[in-house]
mmCIF file of N, CA and C in Angstrom:
data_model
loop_
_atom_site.group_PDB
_atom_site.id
_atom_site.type_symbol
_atom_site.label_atom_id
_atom_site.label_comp_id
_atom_site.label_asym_id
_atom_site.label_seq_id
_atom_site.Cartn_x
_atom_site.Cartn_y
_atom_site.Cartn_z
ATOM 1 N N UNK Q 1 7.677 7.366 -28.672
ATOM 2 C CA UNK Q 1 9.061 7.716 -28.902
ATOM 3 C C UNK Q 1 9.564 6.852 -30.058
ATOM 4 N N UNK Q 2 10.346 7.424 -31.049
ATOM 5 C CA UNK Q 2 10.442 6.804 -32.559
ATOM 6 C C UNK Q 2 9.680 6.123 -32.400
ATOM 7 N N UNK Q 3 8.091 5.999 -32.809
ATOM 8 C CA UNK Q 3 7.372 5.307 -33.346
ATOM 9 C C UNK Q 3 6.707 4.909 -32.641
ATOM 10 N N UNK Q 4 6.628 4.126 -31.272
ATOM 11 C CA UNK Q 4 6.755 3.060 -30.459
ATOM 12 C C UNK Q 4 6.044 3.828 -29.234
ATOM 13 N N UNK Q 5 5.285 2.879 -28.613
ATOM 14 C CA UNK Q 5 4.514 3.638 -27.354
ATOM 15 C C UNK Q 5 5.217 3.546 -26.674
ATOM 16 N N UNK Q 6 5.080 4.535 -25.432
ATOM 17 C CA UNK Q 6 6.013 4.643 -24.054
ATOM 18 C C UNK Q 6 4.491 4.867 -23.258
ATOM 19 N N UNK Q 7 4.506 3.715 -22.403
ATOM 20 C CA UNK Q 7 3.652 3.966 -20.788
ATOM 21 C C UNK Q 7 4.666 3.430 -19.926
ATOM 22 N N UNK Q 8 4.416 4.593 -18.782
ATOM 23 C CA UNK Q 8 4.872 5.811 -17.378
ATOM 24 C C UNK Q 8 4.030 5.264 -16.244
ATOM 25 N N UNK Q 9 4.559 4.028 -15.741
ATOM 26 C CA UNK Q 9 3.625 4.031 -14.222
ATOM 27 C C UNK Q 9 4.332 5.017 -13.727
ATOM 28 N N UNK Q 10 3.544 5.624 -12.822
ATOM 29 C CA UNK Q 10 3.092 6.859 -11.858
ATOM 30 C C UNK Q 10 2.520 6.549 -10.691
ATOM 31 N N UNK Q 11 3.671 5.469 -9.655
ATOM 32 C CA UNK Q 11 3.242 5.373 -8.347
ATOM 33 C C UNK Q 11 2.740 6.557 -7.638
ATOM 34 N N UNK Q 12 3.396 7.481 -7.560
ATOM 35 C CA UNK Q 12 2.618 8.414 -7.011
ATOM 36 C C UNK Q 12 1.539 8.894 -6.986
ATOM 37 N N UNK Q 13 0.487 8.144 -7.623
ATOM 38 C CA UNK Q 13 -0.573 8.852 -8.153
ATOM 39 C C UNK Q 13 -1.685 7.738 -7.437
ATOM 40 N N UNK Q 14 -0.486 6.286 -6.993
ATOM 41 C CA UNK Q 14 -1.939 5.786 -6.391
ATOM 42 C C UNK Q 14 -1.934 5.950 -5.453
ATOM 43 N N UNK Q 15 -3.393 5.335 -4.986
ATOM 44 C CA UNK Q 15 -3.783 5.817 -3.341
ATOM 45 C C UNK Q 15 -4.584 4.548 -2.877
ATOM 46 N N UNK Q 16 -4.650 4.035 -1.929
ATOM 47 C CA UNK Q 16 -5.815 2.629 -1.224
ATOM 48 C C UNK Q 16 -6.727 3.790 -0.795
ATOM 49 N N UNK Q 17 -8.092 3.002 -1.284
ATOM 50 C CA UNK Q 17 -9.521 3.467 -0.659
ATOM 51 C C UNK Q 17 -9.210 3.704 0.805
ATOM 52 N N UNK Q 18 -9.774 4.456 1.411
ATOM 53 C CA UNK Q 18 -10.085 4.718 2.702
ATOM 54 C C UNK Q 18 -8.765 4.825 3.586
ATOM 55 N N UNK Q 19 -7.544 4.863 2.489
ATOM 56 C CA UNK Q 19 -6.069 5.336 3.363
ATOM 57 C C UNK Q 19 -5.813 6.331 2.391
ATOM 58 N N UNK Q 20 -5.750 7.813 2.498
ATOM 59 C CA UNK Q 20 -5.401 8.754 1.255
ATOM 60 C C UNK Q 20 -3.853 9.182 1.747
ATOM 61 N N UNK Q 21 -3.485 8.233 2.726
ATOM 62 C CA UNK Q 21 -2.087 8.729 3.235
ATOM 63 C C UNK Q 21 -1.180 7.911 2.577
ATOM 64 N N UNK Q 22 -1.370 6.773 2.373
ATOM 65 C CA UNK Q 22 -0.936 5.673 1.907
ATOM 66 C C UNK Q 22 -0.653 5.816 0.092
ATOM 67 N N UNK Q 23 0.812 5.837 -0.266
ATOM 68 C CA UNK Q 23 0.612 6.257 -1.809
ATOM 69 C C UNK Q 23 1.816 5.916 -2.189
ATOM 70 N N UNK Q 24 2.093 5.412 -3.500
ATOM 71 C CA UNK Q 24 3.285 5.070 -4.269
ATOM 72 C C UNK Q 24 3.163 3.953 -4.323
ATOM 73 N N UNK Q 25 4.479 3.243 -4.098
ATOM 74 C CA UNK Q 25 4.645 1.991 -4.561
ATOM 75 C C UNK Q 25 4.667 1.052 -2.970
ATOM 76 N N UNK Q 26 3.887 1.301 -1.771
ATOM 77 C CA UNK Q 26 3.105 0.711 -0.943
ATOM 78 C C UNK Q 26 2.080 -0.199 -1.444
ATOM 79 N N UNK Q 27 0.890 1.062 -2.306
ATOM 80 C CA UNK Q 27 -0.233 0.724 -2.198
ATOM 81 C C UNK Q 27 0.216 -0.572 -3.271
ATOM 82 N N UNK Q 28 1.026 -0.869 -4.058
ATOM 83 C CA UNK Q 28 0.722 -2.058 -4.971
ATOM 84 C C UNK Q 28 1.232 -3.000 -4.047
ATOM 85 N N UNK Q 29 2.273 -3.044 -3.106
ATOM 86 C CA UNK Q 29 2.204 -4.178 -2.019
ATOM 87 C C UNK Q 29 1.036 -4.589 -1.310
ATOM 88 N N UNK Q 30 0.508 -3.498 -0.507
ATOM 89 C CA UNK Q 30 -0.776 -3.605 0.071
ATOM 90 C C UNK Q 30 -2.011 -3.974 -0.383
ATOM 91 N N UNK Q 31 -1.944 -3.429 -1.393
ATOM 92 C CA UNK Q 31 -3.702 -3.827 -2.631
ATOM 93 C C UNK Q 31 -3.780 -5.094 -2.198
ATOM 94 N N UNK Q 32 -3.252 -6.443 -2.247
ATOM 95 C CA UNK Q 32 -3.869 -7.880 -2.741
ATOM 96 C C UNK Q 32 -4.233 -7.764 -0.488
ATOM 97 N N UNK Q 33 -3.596 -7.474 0.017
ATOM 98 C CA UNK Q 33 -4.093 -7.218 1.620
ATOM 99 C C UNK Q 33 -5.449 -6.608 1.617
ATOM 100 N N UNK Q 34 -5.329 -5.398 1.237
ATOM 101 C CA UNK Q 34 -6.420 -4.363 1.470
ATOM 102 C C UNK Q 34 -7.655 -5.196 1.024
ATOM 103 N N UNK Q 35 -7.659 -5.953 0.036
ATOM 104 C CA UNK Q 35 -8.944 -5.997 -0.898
ATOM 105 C C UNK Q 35 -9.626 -7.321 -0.293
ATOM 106 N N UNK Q 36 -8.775 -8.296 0.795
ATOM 107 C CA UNK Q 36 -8.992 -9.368 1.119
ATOM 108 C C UNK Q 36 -10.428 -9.542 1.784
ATOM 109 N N UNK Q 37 -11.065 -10.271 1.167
ATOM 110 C CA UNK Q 37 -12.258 -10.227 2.092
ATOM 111 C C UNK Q 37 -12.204 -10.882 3.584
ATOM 112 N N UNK Q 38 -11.364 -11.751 3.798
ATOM 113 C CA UNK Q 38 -10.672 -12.292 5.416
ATOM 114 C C UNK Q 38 -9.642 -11.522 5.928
ATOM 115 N N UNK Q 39 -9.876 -10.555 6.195
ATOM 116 C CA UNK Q 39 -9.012 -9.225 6.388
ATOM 117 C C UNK Q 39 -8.670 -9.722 8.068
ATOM 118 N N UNK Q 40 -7.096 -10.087 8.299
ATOM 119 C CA UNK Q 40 -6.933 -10.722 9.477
ATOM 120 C C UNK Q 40 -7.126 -9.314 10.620
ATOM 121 N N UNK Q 41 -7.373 -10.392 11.853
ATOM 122 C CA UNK Q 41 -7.512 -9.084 12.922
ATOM 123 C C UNK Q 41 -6.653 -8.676 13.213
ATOM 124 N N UNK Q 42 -5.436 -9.551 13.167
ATOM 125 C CA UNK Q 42 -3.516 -9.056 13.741
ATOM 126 C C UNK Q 42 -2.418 -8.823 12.779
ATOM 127 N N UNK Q 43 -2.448 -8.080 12.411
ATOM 128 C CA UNK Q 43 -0.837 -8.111 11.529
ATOM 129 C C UNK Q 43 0.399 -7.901 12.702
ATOM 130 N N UNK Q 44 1.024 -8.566 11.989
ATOM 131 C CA UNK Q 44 2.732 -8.554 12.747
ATOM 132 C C UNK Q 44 3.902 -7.920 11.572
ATOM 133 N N UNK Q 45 4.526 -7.520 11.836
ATOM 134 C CA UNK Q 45 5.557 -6.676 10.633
ATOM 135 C C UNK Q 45 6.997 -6.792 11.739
ATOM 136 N N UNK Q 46 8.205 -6.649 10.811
ATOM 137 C CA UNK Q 46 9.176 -5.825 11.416
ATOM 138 C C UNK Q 46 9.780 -5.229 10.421
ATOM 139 N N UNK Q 47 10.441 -3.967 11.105
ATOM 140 C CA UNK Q 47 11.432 -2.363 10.068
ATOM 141 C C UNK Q 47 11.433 -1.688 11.043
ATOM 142 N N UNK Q 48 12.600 -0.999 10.629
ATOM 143 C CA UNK Q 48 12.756 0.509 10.824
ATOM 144 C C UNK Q 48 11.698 1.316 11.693
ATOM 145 N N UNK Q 49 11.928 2.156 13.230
ATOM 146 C CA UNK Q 49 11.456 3.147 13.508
ATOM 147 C C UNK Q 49 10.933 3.844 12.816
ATOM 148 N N UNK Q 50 11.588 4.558 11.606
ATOM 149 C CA UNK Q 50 11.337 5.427 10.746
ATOM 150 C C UNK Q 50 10.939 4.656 9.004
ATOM 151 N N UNK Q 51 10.474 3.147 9.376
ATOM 152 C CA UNK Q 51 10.075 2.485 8.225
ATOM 153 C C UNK Q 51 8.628 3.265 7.896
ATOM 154 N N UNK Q 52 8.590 3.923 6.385
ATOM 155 C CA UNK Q 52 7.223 3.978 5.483
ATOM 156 C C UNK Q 52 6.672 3.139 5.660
ATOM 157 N N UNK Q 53 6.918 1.796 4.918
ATOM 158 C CA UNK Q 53 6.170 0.227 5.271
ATOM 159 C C UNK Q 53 5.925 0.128 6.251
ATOM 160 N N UNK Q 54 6.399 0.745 7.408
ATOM 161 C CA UNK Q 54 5.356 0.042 9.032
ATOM 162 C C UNK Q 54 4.521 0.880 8.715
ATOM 163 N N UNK Q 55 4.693 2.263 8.427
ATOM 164 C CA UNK Q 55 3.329 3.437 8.765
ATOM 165 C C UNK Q 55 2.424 3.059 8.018
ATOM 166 N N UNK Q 56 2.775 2.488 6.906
ATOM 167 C CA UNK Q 56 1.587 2.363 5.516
ATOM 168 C C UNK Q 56 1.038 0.916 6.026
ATOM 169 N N UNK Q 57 1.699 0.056 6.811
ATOM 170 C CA UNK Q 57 0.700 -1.309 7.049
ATOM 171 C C UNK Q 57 -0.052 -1.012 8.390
ATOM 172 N N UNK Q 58 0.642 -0.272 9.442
ATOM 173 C CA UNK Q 58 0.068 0.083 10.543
ATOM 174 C C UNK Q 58 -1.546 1.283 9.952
ATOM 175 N N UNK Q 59 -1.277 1.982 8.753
ATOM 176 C CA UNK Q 59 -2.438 2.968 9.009
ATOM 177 C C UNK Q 59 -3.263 1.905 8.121
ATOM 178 N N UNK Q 60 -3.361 0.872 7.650
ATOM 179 C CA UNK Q 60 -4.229 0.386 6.742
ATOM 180 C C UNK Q 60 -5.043 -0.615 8.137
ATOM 181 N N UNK Q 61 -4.170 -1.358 8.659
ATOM 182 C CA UNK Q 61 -4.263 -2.229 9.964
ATOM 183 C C UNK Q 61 -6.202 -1.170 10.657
ATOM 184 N N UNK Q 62 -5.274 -0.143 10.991
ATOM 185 C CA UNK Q 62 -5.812 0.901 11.704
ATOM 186 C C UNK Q 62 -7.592 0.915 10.864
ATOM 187 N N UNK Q 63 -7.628 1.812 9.460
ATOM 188 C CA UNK Q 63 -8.734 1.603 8.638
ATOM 189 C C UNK Q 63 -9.195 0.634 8.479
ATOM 190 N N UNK Q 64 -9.311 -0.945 8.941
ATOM 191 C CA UNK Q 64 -9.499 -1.778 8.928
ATOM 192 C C UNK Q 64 -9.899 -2.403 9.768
ATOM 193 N N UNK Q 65 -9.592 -1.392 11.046
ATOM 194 C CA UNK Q 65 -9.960 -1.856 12.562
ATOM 195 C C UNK Q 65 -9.667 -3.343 12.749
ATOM 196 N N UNK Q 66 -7.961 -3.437 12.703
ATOM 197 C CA UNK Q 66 -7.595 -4.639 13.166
ATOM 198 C C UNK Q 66 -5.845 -3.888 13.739
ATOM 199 N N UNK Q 67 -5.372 -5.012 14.726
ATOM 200 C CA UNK Q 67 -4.218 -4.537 15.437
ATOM 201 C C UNK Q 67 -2.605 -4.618 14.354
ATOM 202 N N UNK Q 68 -1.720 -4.125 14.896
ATOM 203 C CA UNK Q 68 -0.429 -4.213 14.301
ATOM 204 C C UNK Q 68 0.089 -4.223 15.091
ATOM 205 N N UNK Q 69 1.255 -4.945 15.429
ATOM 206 C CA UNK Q 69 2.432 -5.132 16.247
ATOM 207 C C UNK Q 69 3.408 -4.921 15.263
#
């Protein structure tokens, strides 16, 4: 644009390995979690009933075969 580059992150477009449910601007919270090689057995969280962020840490928890409270 006049001259000058324009780059467009496009959360929507990412996804965590082995969660294809998990997408947007989650997965860049989650990535430095996901990739941990001491991947804890318990996560604890609190939000919203209807919190994205619980579903997206609870289904990663889940692929990971470790618990969420």
């Amino acid at each position: 644009v006049f001259g000058r580059d324009l780059f467009i992150k496009r959360d929507d477009l990412l996804q965590l390995p082995g969660c294809a449910t998990i997408t947007g601007n989650k997965v860049r919270k989650l990535k430095a979690l996901a990739d941990s090689h001491n991947f804890p057995k318990l996560l604890i969280s609190q939000g919203g009933v209807q919190s994205n962020a619980m579903r997206a840490i609870a289904l990663l928890a889940n692929s990971k075969r470790s618990s969420f409270l």
